[in-house]
Amino acid sequence: LNPNIMEFLKETVGEDQVASKLIDLISYSCDASVFRHRPDVVVYATTTEQVSAILKMANRERIPVTPRGAGTNLAGEVVPARGGIALDMSRMDRILEISLEDRIAVVQPGVVYADLNKRLALHGFVFPPDPSSGIVATIGGNVATNAGGVRASKYGVTMGYVRGLEVVLPSGEVMRAGGRVLKTSSGFNLTQLFVGSEGTLGVITEVILKIDPKPTETCTAMATFPRLTDAGRAVSQIMRSGAIPSVLEIVEKTCIKAINQRTPLNLPEVEAILLAETDGFVKEDALFQMNKIVDIFRANGAMEVKWAESAEQAQALWKARKSSFPVVSSLNNTTFAEDITVPLSKVPDMLQALEELGSKYNLIFPTVGHMGDGNLHPHFSYDRTNPDEVERVTQAEKELYRAAIELGGTLSGEHGIGLAKAAFMPLEHDPVAMATMRSLKKMFDPNNILNPGKMNLEAASDV
Amino acid sequence: LNPNIMEFLKETVGEDQVASKLIDLISYSCDASVFRHRPDVVVYATTTEQVSAILKMANRERIPVTPRGAGTNLAGEVVPARGGIALDMSRMDRILEISLEDRIAVVQPGVVYADLNKRLALHGFVFPPDPSSGIVATIGGNVATNAGGVRASKYGVTMGYVRGLEVVLPSGEVMRAGGRVLKTSSGFNLTQLFVGSEGTLGVITEVILKIDPKPTETCTAMATFPRLTDAGRAVSQIMRSGAIPSVLEIVEKTCIKAINQRTPLNLPEVEAILLAETDGFVKEDALFQMNKIVDIFRANGAMEVKWAESAEQAQALWKARKSSFPVVSSLNNTTFAEDITVPLSKVPDMLQALEELGSKYNLIFPTVGHMGDGNLHPHFSYDRTNPDEVERVTQAEKELYRAAIELGGTLSGEHGIGLAKAAFMPLEHDPVAMATMRSLKKMFDPNNILNPGKMNLEAASDV
């Protein structure tokens, strides 16, 4: 970047809000994915006006700008693939307002998910989407990736809670979409166009979220299954029975083995463990739902069903599920969490396809997943210094996506597209939809300065 | 329309699917609003291919096309404001699939809302948005206007349930957006761009809806309030208390008076009646919520609280609310249901503003409303043959919108913009948002053939 631009940035945000040492550039070259590319400079914004001034300049000078929060995303969304400015929004971190009466929270994009929910919990309220990274991930990133979590099966994902946004467009113009009302039928839904847009259309500078009363009662149970197909059938029956699990998680045998190798949990080495939680505001409600679920577990060949009698017992049941990612990450030098999602009835087929892919490519896919919404997280765990293994992973990944799409699924349930799945977009989206997305990108960002290179928005490209 | 075009239409859809007699054109000149404009021809489509062929031709020949379902909409959305083709989608009326397992229903746009829910009820499932016109309104129209209803406070509006769409773009190209999965973070949310777009961006030819288990237990209660402010405060306290009413309706005194004049219901002539319903899958849950609500009614000066002990008693309580629209419609030769929505905490201010407007313009506004989401339906009831009254109504309407927007509200909670509120769009949406909506329209429909004249998408215009 030329010195004038560096000077402009320092004048705009302050000397100490601009970083360009090698260590800064390396830090900002990555997120939680396997992708890496350095920015030319890191800028910390603290006001909407600063973001506006930066984008205006960047648009004029054709400098790429990649907005980011905590960088916990898993698909390369905030890797500055073309260099330029890494725009760190994490210092815009104020909770501007919590209005129980209006059932909304107004926050800056850098507010950490868990901090918001800690504040809401004081009042018995919650912002329900529950990303695993919530303890560090920021709300801006939740919105930009349409983040989900283990409770999405009952409570849905981020999109269902975003009522309004302030965004800065690539031109530097500031726009308000939506607002404080809980519903509206006034004009196009500009708000939802930015939810899940991964910072490619505008930079989010304020978010108005719907908040909900927080359930006070839960039931937790787990069941072990000797056959994967039994677990799959149990899930199907649960979902069609009208039961409403707030959580319905799977941990399958490869993952169980890995957990047993690396932890003292000593799990039964079965084909699959299902973990269920129900919730509500009266115990009877959570119980009613859980009774239905446990009956279905039993009717489908569950070997052991453990029902937590206390919060401590519930936490013990959660341990297997929660230890899976750290355990799997320690298996090899590279781990990539997949995120394919299929219609609920296709979960058994997808699990079957994973098993076949493993045999074919001599790979293991330790898998956990949110069964209540068909979202599977098989993990690619491999040695990236071994070219043969990398090649097998690359092939298997392609086939995995094809299999998911053929089953009526999507490339991503909650992690997003970023760099990781950009090339595969045309597998899922028909040519008219792809052309429409590219036209939208061009309309909002004619000079392609905002997070360029992501989501396959630039030109026709096939797999 | 020239004879070649008439010939083309008949060839495309069949002789008996094209209507152009005067009586047809008059029938298709209106919806449930006060607006009227005749089309040049009425065409009934039965396949996506037909819709595609018609749009392709219309785009080439620059003929306006106004898609419609049952025409129950209240803001002029389906009035063919520029003539051309009225494209009736109500014969694409098949329920293509109900998959309990995948928790979705796949329907053509002409399926009547109530028919879908009758089918779902057989399995204990429901598509929750609940427009008052549901007995005739079609799903395509529900989606195109982002329809709400009395249960939106707990269950949200149509947008929360649309998972996928097939749409025909003005070019005639067919596009699929979203799909059968319950969640996705793959690309821009094209689906939501069409929800609430009032047929201005594309013609919906298939809808994939999320369906939910249907609650089996309800509690119903009503309370009378001597002062409007007491009722308003009760609503605020309910919503901040964490109670979750599935229904929280108001009927205020002007409306109560009108009901007593025209029906034998003999309601207490108080300032306001609140009607509440809670629901769930176990009686204890519905009871727990209703106890909270009734306590708050009592603590806020309710004179009489009636708790329905049976389904019959609940229906009796509903009568006042349900009779309001027919009663109000019979007061005068013209009735226009307003649809402003404000943040929950501003409901008392909005009710106050209505009272002041009534005095100022010597008008009455019989009002009902969905208090759980701040959605008020004051009715303009007037004599359209009286120019002075029409003028007062026009002035009052403008002030009503300004008041709602100043309180942080929206022009429409669930009825849409259409012709009725097109001119007022810039009151609510800032210049950047207005420009963005117009750019979107231009991108999708460069020749402005789809439902032209609606939503203020054509040029800068102010109030």
mmCIF file with all atom_site columns, N, CA and C in Angstrom, chain A residues 309-353:
data_model
loop_
_atom_site.group_PDB
_atom_site.id
_atom_site.type_symbol
_atom_site.label_atom_id
_atom_site.label_alt_id
_atom_site.label_comp_id
_atom_site.label_asym_id
_atom_site.label_entity_id
_atom_site.label_seq_id
_atom_site.pdbx_PDB_ins_code
_atom_site.Cartn_x
_atom_site.Cartn_y
_atom_site.Cartn_z
_atom_site.occupancy
_atom_site.B_iso_or_equiv
_atom_site.pdbx_formal_charge
_atom_site.auth_seq_id
_atom_site.auth_comp_id
_atom_site.auth_asym_id
_atom_site.auth_atom_id
_atom_site.pdbx_PDB_model_num
ATOM 1   N N  . GLU A 1 309 ? -30.334 -37.248 35.815 1.00 0.00 ? 309 GLU A N  1
ATOM 2   C CA . GLU A 1 309 ? -31.221 -36.924 36.945 1.00 0.00 ? 309 GLU A CA 1
ATOM 3   C C  . GLU A 1 309 ? -30.856 -35.576 37.566 1.00 0.00 ? 309 GLU A C  1
ATOM 4   N N  . SER A 1 310 ? -29.727 -35.036 37.147 1.00 0.00 ? 310 SER A N  1
ATOM 5   C CA . SER A 1 310 ? -29.285 -33.759 37.728 1.00 0.00 ? 310 SER A CA 1
ATOM 6   C C  . SER A 1 310 ? -28.509 -32.988 36.666 1.00 0.00 ? 310 SER A C  1
ATOM 7   N N  . ALA A 1 311 ? -28.226 -31.727 36.982 1.00 0.00 ? 311 ALA A N  1
ATOM 8   C CA . ALA A 1 311 ? -27.449 -30.901 36.064 1.00 0.00 ? 311 ALA A CA 1
ATOM 9   C C  . ALA A 1 311 ? -26.054 -31.501 35.865 1.00 0.00 ? 311 ALA A C  1
ATOM 10  N N  . GLU A 1 312 ? -25.492 -32.062 36.935 1.00 0.00 ? 312 GLU A N  1
ATOM 11  C CA . GLU A 1 312 ? -24.153 -32.664 36.850 1.00 0.00 ? 312 GLU A CA 1
ATOM 12  C C  . GLU A 1 312 ? -24.177 -33.860 35.903 1.00 0.00 ? 312 GLU A C  1
ATOM 13  N N  . GLN A 1 313 ? -25.201 -34.693 36.071 1.00 0.00 ? 313 GLN A N  1
ATOM 14  C CA . GLN A 1 313 ? -25.319 -35.858 35.185 1.00 0.00 ? 313 GLN A CA 1
ATOM 15  C C  . GLN A 1 313 ? -25.510 -35.419 33.727 1.00 0.00 ? 313 GLN A C  1
ATOM 16  N N  . ALA A 1 314 ? -26.278 -34.350 33.541 1.00 0.00 ? 314 ALA A N  1
ATOM 17  C CA . ALA A 1 314 ? -26.484 -33.848 32.176 1.00 0.00 ? 314 ALA A CA 1
ATOM 18  C C  . ALA A 1 314 ? -25.144 -33.406 31.585 1.00 0.00 ? 314 ALA A C  1
ATOM 19  N N  . GLN A 1 315 ? -24.364 -32.690 32.408 1.00 0.00 ? 315 GLN A N  1
ATOM 20  C CA . GLN A 1 315 ? -23.044 -32.234 31.929 1.00 0.00 ? 315 GLN A CA 1
ATOM 21  C C  . GLN A 1 315 ? -22.147 -33.412 31.564 1.00 0.00 ? 315 GLN A C  1
ATOM 22  N N  . ALA A 1 316 ? -22.223 -34.479 32.360 1.00 0.00 ? 316 ALA A N  1
ATOM 23  C CA . ALA A 1 316 ? -21.421 -35.666 32.062 1.00 0.00 ? 316 ALA A CA 1
ATOM 24  C C  . ALA A 1 316 ? -21.815 -36.233 30.689 1.00 0.00 ? 316 ALA A C  1
ATOM 25  N N  . LEU A 1 317 ? -23.126 -36.241 30.412 1.00 0.00 ? 317 LEU A N  1
ATOM 26  C CA . LEU A 1 317 ? -23.574 -36.755 29.110 1.00 0.00 ? 317 LEU A CA 1
ATOM 27  C C  . LEU A 1 317 ? -23.072 -35.873 27.964 1.00 0.00 ? 317 LEU A C  1
ATOM 28  N N  . TRP A 1 318 ? -22.988 -34.572 28.238 1.00 0.00 ? 318 TRP A N  1
ATOM 29  C CA . TRP A 1 318 ? -22.531 -33.645 27.196 1.00 0.00 ? 318 TRP A CA 1
ATOM 30  C C  . TRP A 1 318 ? -21.039 -33.787 26.895 1.00 0.00 ? 318 TRP A C  1
ATOM 31  N N  . LYS A 1 319 ? -20.299 -34.366 27.820 1.00 0.00 ? 319 LYS A N  1
ATOM 32  C CA . LYS A 1 319 ? -18.841 -34.388 27.671 1.00 0.00 ? 319 LYS A CA 1
ATOM 33  C C  . LYS A 1 319 ? -18.381 -35.038 26.366 1.00 0.00 ? 319 LYS A C  1
ATOM 34  N N  . ALA A 1 320 ? -18.996 -36.166 26.034 1.00 0.00 ? 320 ALA A N  1
ATOM 35  C CA . ALA A 1 320 ? -18.595 -36.863 24.812 1.00 0.00 ? 320 ALA A CA 1
ATOM 36  C C  . ALA A 1 320 ? -18.752 -35.938 23.610 1.00 0.00 ? 320 ALA A C  1
ATOM 37  N N  . ARG A 1 321 ? -19.909 -35.281 23.515 1.00 0.00 ? 321 ARG A N  1
ATOM 38  C CA . ARG A 1 321 ? -20.165 -34.406 22.377 1.00 0.00 ? 321 ARG A CA 1
ATOM 39  C C  . ARG A 1 321 ? -19.202 -33.232 22.366 1.00 0.00 ? 321 ARG A C  1
ATOM 40  N N  . LYS A 1 322 ? -18.964 -32.653 23.543 1.00 0.00 ? 322 LYS A N  1
ATOM 41  C CA . LYS A 1 322 ? -18.156 -31.439 23.592 1.00 0.00 ? 322 LYS A CA 1
ATOM 42  C C  . LYS A 1 322 ? -16.672 -31.699 23.387 1.00 0.00 ? 322 LYS A C  1
ATOM 43  N N  . SER A 1 323 ? -16.224 -32.924 23.715 1.00 0.00 ? 323 SER A N  1
ATOM 44  C CA . SER A 1 323 ? -14.793 -33.197 23.563 1.00 0.00 ? 323 SER A CA 1
ATOM 45  C C  . SER A 1 323 ? -14.433 -33.554 22.123 1.00 0.00 ? 323 SER A C  1
ATOM 46  N N  . SER A 1 324 ? -15.444 -33.727 21.271 1.00 0.00 ? 324 SER A N  1
ATOM 47  C CA . SER A 1 324 ? -15.139 -34.275 19.948 1.00 0.00 ? 324 SER A CA 1
ATOM 48  C C  . SER A 1 324 ? -14.205 -33.386 19.129 1.00 0.00 ? 324 SER A C  1
ATOM 49  N N  . PHE A 1 325 ? -14.460 -32.080 19.094 1.00 0.00 ? 325 PHE A N  1
ATOM 50  C CA . PHE A 1 325 ? -13.623 -31.251 18.232 1.00 0.00 ? 325 PHE A CA 1
ATOM 51  C C  . PHE A 1 325 ? -12.173 -31.177 18.704 1.00 0.00 ? 325 PHE A C  1
ATOM 52  N N  . PRO A 1 326 ? -11.934 -30.863 19.986 1.00 0.00 ? 326 PRO A N  1
ATOM 53  C CA . PRO A 1 326 ? -10.522 -30.869 20.431 1.00 0.00 ? 326 PRO A CA 1
ATOM 54  C C  . PRO A 1 326 ? -9.849  -32.226 20.217 1.00 0.00 ? 326 PRO A C  1
ATOM 55  N N  . VAL A 1 327 ? -10.569 -33.297 20.476 1.00 0.00 ? 327 VAL A N  1
ATOM 56  C CA . VAL A 1 327 ? -9.974  -34.628 20.290 1.00 0.00 ? 327 VAL A CA 1
ATOM 57  C C  . VAL A 1 327 ? -9.618  -34.854 18.824 1.00 0.00 ? 327 VAL A C  1
ATOM 58  N N  . VAL A 1 328 ? -10.570 -34.593 17.949 1.00 0.00 ? 328 VAL A N  1
ATOM 59  C CA . VAL A 1 328 ? -10.334 -34.836 16.526 1.00 0.00 ? 328 VAL A CA 1
ATOM 60  C C  . VAL A 1 328 ? -9.207  -33.942 16.014 1.00 0.00 ? 328 VAL A C  1
ATOM 61  N N  . SER A 1 329 ? -9.164  -32.693 16.509 1.00 0.00 ? 329 SER A N  1
ATOM 62  C CA . SER A 1 329 ? -8.112  -31.774 16.080 1.00 0.00 ? 329 SER A CA 1
ATOM 63  C C  . SER A 1 329 ? -6.731  -32.268 16.478 1.00 0.00 ? 329 SER A C  1
ATOM 64  N N  . SER A 1 330 ? -6.651  -33.072 17.535 1.00 0.00 ? 330 SER A N  1
ATOM 65  C CA . SER A 1 330 ? -5.341  -33.534 18.005 1.00 0.00 ? 330 SER A CA 1
ATOM 66  C C  . SER A 1 330 ? -4.887  -34.807 17.286 1.00 0.00 ? 330 SER A C  1
ATOM 67  N N  . LEU A 1 331 ? -5.735  -35.356 16.412 1.00 0.00 ? 331 LEU A N  1
ATOM 68  C CA . LEU A 1 331 ? -5.389  -36.619 15.746 1.00 0.00 ? 331 LEU A CA 1
ATOM 69  C C  . LEU A 1 331 ? -4.299  -36.448 14.702 1.00 0.00 ? 331 LEU A C  1
ATOM 70  N N  . ASN A 1 332 ? -4.256  -35.268 14.093 1.00 0.00 ? 332 ASN A N  1
ATOM 71  C CA . ASN A 1 332 ? -3.350  -35.092 12.969 1.00 0.00 ? 332 ASN A CA 1
ATOM 72  C C  . ASN A 1 332 ? -2.971  -33.610 12.866 1.00 0.00 ? 332 ASN A C  1
ATOM 73  N N  . ASN A 1 333 ? -2.093  -33.254 11.912 1.00 0.00 ? 333 ASN A N  1
ATOM 74  C CA . ASN A 1 333 ? -1.693  -31.849 11.852 1.00 0.00 ? 333 ASN A CA 1
ATOM 75  C C  . ASN A 1 333 ? -2.725  -30.950 11.166 1.00 0.00 ? 333 ASN A C  1
ATOM 76  N N  . THR A 1 334 ? -3.735  -31.541 10.548 1.00 0.00 ? 334 THR A N  1
ATOM 77  C CA . THR A 1 334 ? -4.744  -30.741 9.851  1.00 0.00 ? 334 THR A CA 1
ATOM 78  C C  . THR A 1 334 ? -6.135  -31.323 10.069 1.00 0.00 ? 334 THR A C  1
ATOM 79  N N  . THR A 1 335 ? -7.056  -30.446 10.429 1.00 0.00 ? 335 THR A N  1
ATOM 80  C CA . THR A 1 335 ? -8.430  -30.877 10.644 1.00 0.00 ? 335 THR A CA 1
ATOM 81  C C  . THR A 1 335 ? -9.345  -29.896 9.941  1.00 0.00 ? 335 THR A C  1
ATOM 82  N N  . PHE A 1 336 ? -10.311 -30.432 9.243  1.00 0.00 ? 336 PHE A N  1
ATOM 83  C CA . PHE A 1 336 ? -11.260 -29.557 8.567  1.00 0.00 ? 336 PHE A CA 1
ATOM 84  C C  . PHE A 1 336 ? -12.658 -30.062 8.885  1.00 0.00 ? 336 PHE A C  1
ATOM 85  N N  . ALA A 1 337 ? -13.451 -29.210 9.549  1.00 0.00 ? 337 ALA A N  1
ATOM 86  C CA . ALA A 1 337 ? -14.796 -29.618 9.954  1.00 0.00 ? 337 ALA A CA 1
ATOM 87  C C  . ALA A 1 337 ? -15.760 -29.400 8.797  1.00 0.00 ? 337 ALA A C  1
ATOM 88  N N  . GLU A 1 338 ? -16.294 -30.483 8.274  1.00 0.00 ? 338 GLU A N  1
ATOM 89  C CA . GLU A 1 338 ? -17.283 -30.377 7.201  1.00 0.00 ? 338 GLU A CA 1
ATOM 90  C C  . GLU A 1 338 ? -18.637 -29.967 7.770  1.00 0.00 ? 338 GLU A C  1
ATOM 91  N N  . ASP A 1 339 ? -19.552 -29.596 6.884  1.00 0.00 ? 339 ASP A N  1
ATOM 92  C CA . ASP A 1 339 ? -20.764 -28.930 7.376  1.00 0.00 ? 339 ASP A CA 1
ATOM 93  C C  . ASP A 1 339 ? -21.980 -29.204 6.488  1.00 0.00 ? 339 ASP A C  1
ATOM 94  N N  . ILE A 1 340 ? -21.896 -30.294 5.736  1.00 0.00 ? 340 ILE A N  1
ATOM 95  C CA . ILE A 1 340 ? -23.007 -30.623 4.831  1.00 0.00 ? 340 ILE A CA 1
ATOM 96  C C  . ILE A 1 340 ? -24.301 -30.849 5.619  1.00 0.00 ? 340 ILE A C  1
ATOM 97  N N  . THR A 1 341 ? -25.398 -30.526 4.982  1.00 0.00 ? 341 THR A N  1
ATOM 98  C CA . THR A 1 341 ? -26.709 -30.657 5.613  1.00 0.00 ? 341 THR A CA 1
ATOM 99  C C  . THR A 1 341 ? -27.671 -31.245 4.598  1.00 0.00 ? 341 THR A C  1
ATOM 100 N N  . VAL A 1 342 ? -28.427 -32.237 5.038  1.00 0.00 ? 342 VAL A N  1
ATOM 101 C CA . VAL A 1 342 ? -29.359 -32.912 4.112  1.00 0.00 ? 342 VAL A CA 1
ATOM 102 C C  . VAL A 1 342 ? -30.761 -32.909 4.715  1.00 0.00 ? 342 VAL A C  1
ATOM 103 N N  . PRO A 1 343 ? -31.792 -33.149 3.878  1.00 0.00 ? 343 PRO A N  1
ATOM 104 C CA . PRO A 1 343 ? -33.133 -33.297 4.446  1.00 0.00 ? 343 PRO A CA 1
ATOM 105 C C  . PRO A 1 343 ? -33.098 -34.381 5.522  1.00 0.00 ? 343 PRO A C  1
ATOM 106 N N  . LEU A 1 344 ? -33.912 -34.215 6.565  1.00 0.00 ? 344 LEU A N  1
ATOM 107 C CA . LEU A 1 344 ? -33.846 -35.110 7.726  1.00 0.00 ? 344 LEU A CA 1
ATOM 108 C C  . LEU A 1 344 ? -33.911 -36.580 7.344  1.00 0.00 ? 344 LEU A C  1
ATOM 109 N N  . SER A 1 345 ? -34.767 -36.898 6.368  1.00 0.00 ? 345 SER A N  1
ATOM 110 C CA . SER A 1 345 ? -34.952 -38.305 6.009  1.00 0.00 ? 345 SER A CA 1
ATOM 111 C C  . SER A 1 345 ? -33.713 -38.893 5.339  1.00 0.00 ? 345 SER A C  1
ATOM 112 N N  . LYS A 1 346 ? -32.797 -38.054 4.898  1.00 0.00 ? 346 LYS A N  1
ATOM 113 C CA . LYS A 1 346 ? -31.620 -38.532 4.166  1.00 0.00 ? 346 LYS A CA 1
ATOM 114 C C  . LYS A 1 346 ? -30.387 -38.695 5.048  1.00 0.00 ? 346 LYS A C  1
ATOM 115 N N  . VAL A 1 347 ? -30.530 -38.429 6.330  1.00 0.00 ? 347 VAL A N  1
ATOM 116 C CA . VAL A 1 347 ? -29.380 -38.550 7.228  1.00 0.00 ? 347 VAL A CA 1
ATOM 117 C C  . VAL A 1 347 ? -28.773 -39.966 7.191  1.00 0.00 ? 347 VAL A C  1
ATOM 118 N N  . PRO A 1 348 ? -29.591 -41.028 7.264  1.00 0.00 ? 348 PRO A N  1
ATOM 119 C CA . PRO A 1 348 ? -28.986 -42.366 7.196  1.00 0.00 ? 348 PRO A CA 1
ATOM 120 C C  . PRO A 1 348 ? -28.210 -42.594 5.897  1.00 0.00 ? 348 PRO A C  1
ATOM 121 N N  . ASP A 1 349 ? -28.772 -42.136 4.766  1.00 0.00 ? 349 ASP A N  1
ATOM 122 C CA . ASP A 1 349 ? -28.068 -42.275 3.481  1.00 0.00 ? 349 ASP A CA 1
ATOM 123 C C  . ASP A 1 349 ? -26.738 -41.530 3.504  1.00 0.00 ? 349 ASP A C  1
ATOM 124 N N  . MET A 1 350 ? -26.745 -40.357 4.113  1.00 0.00 ? 350 MET A N  1
ATOM 125 C CA . MET A 1 350 ? -25.526 -39.555 4.148  1.00 0.00 ? 350 MET A CA 1
ATOM 126 C C  . MET A 1 350 ? -24.475 -40.233 5.019  1.00 0.00 ? 350 MET A C  1
ATOM 127 N N  . LEU A 1 351 ? -24.898 -40.810 6.139  1.00 0.00 ? 351 LEU A N  1
ATOM 128 C CA . LEU A 1 351 ? -23.954 -41.526 7.007  1.00 0.00 ? 351 LEU A CA 1
ATOM 129 C C  . LEU A 1 351 ? -23.370 -42.720 6.261  1.00 0.00 ? 351 LEU A C  1
ATOM 130 N N  . GLN A 1 352 ? -24.214 -43.408 5.512  1.00 0.00 ? 352 GLN A N  1
ATOM 131 C CA . GLN A 1 352 ? -23.793 -44.535 4.695  1.00 0.00 ? 352 GLN A CA 1
ATOM 132 C C  . GLN A 1 352 ? -22.760 -44.093 3.653  1.00 0.00 ? 352 GLN A C  1
ATOM 133 N N  . ALA A 1 353 ? -23.049 -42.976 2.991  1.00 0.00 ? 353 ALA A N  1
ATOM 134 C CA . ALA A 1 353 ? -22.135 -42.457 1.968  1.00 0.00 ? 353 ALA A CA 1
ATOM 135 C C  . ALA A 1 353 ? -20.773 -42.126 2.575  1.00 0.00 ? 353 ALA A C  1
#
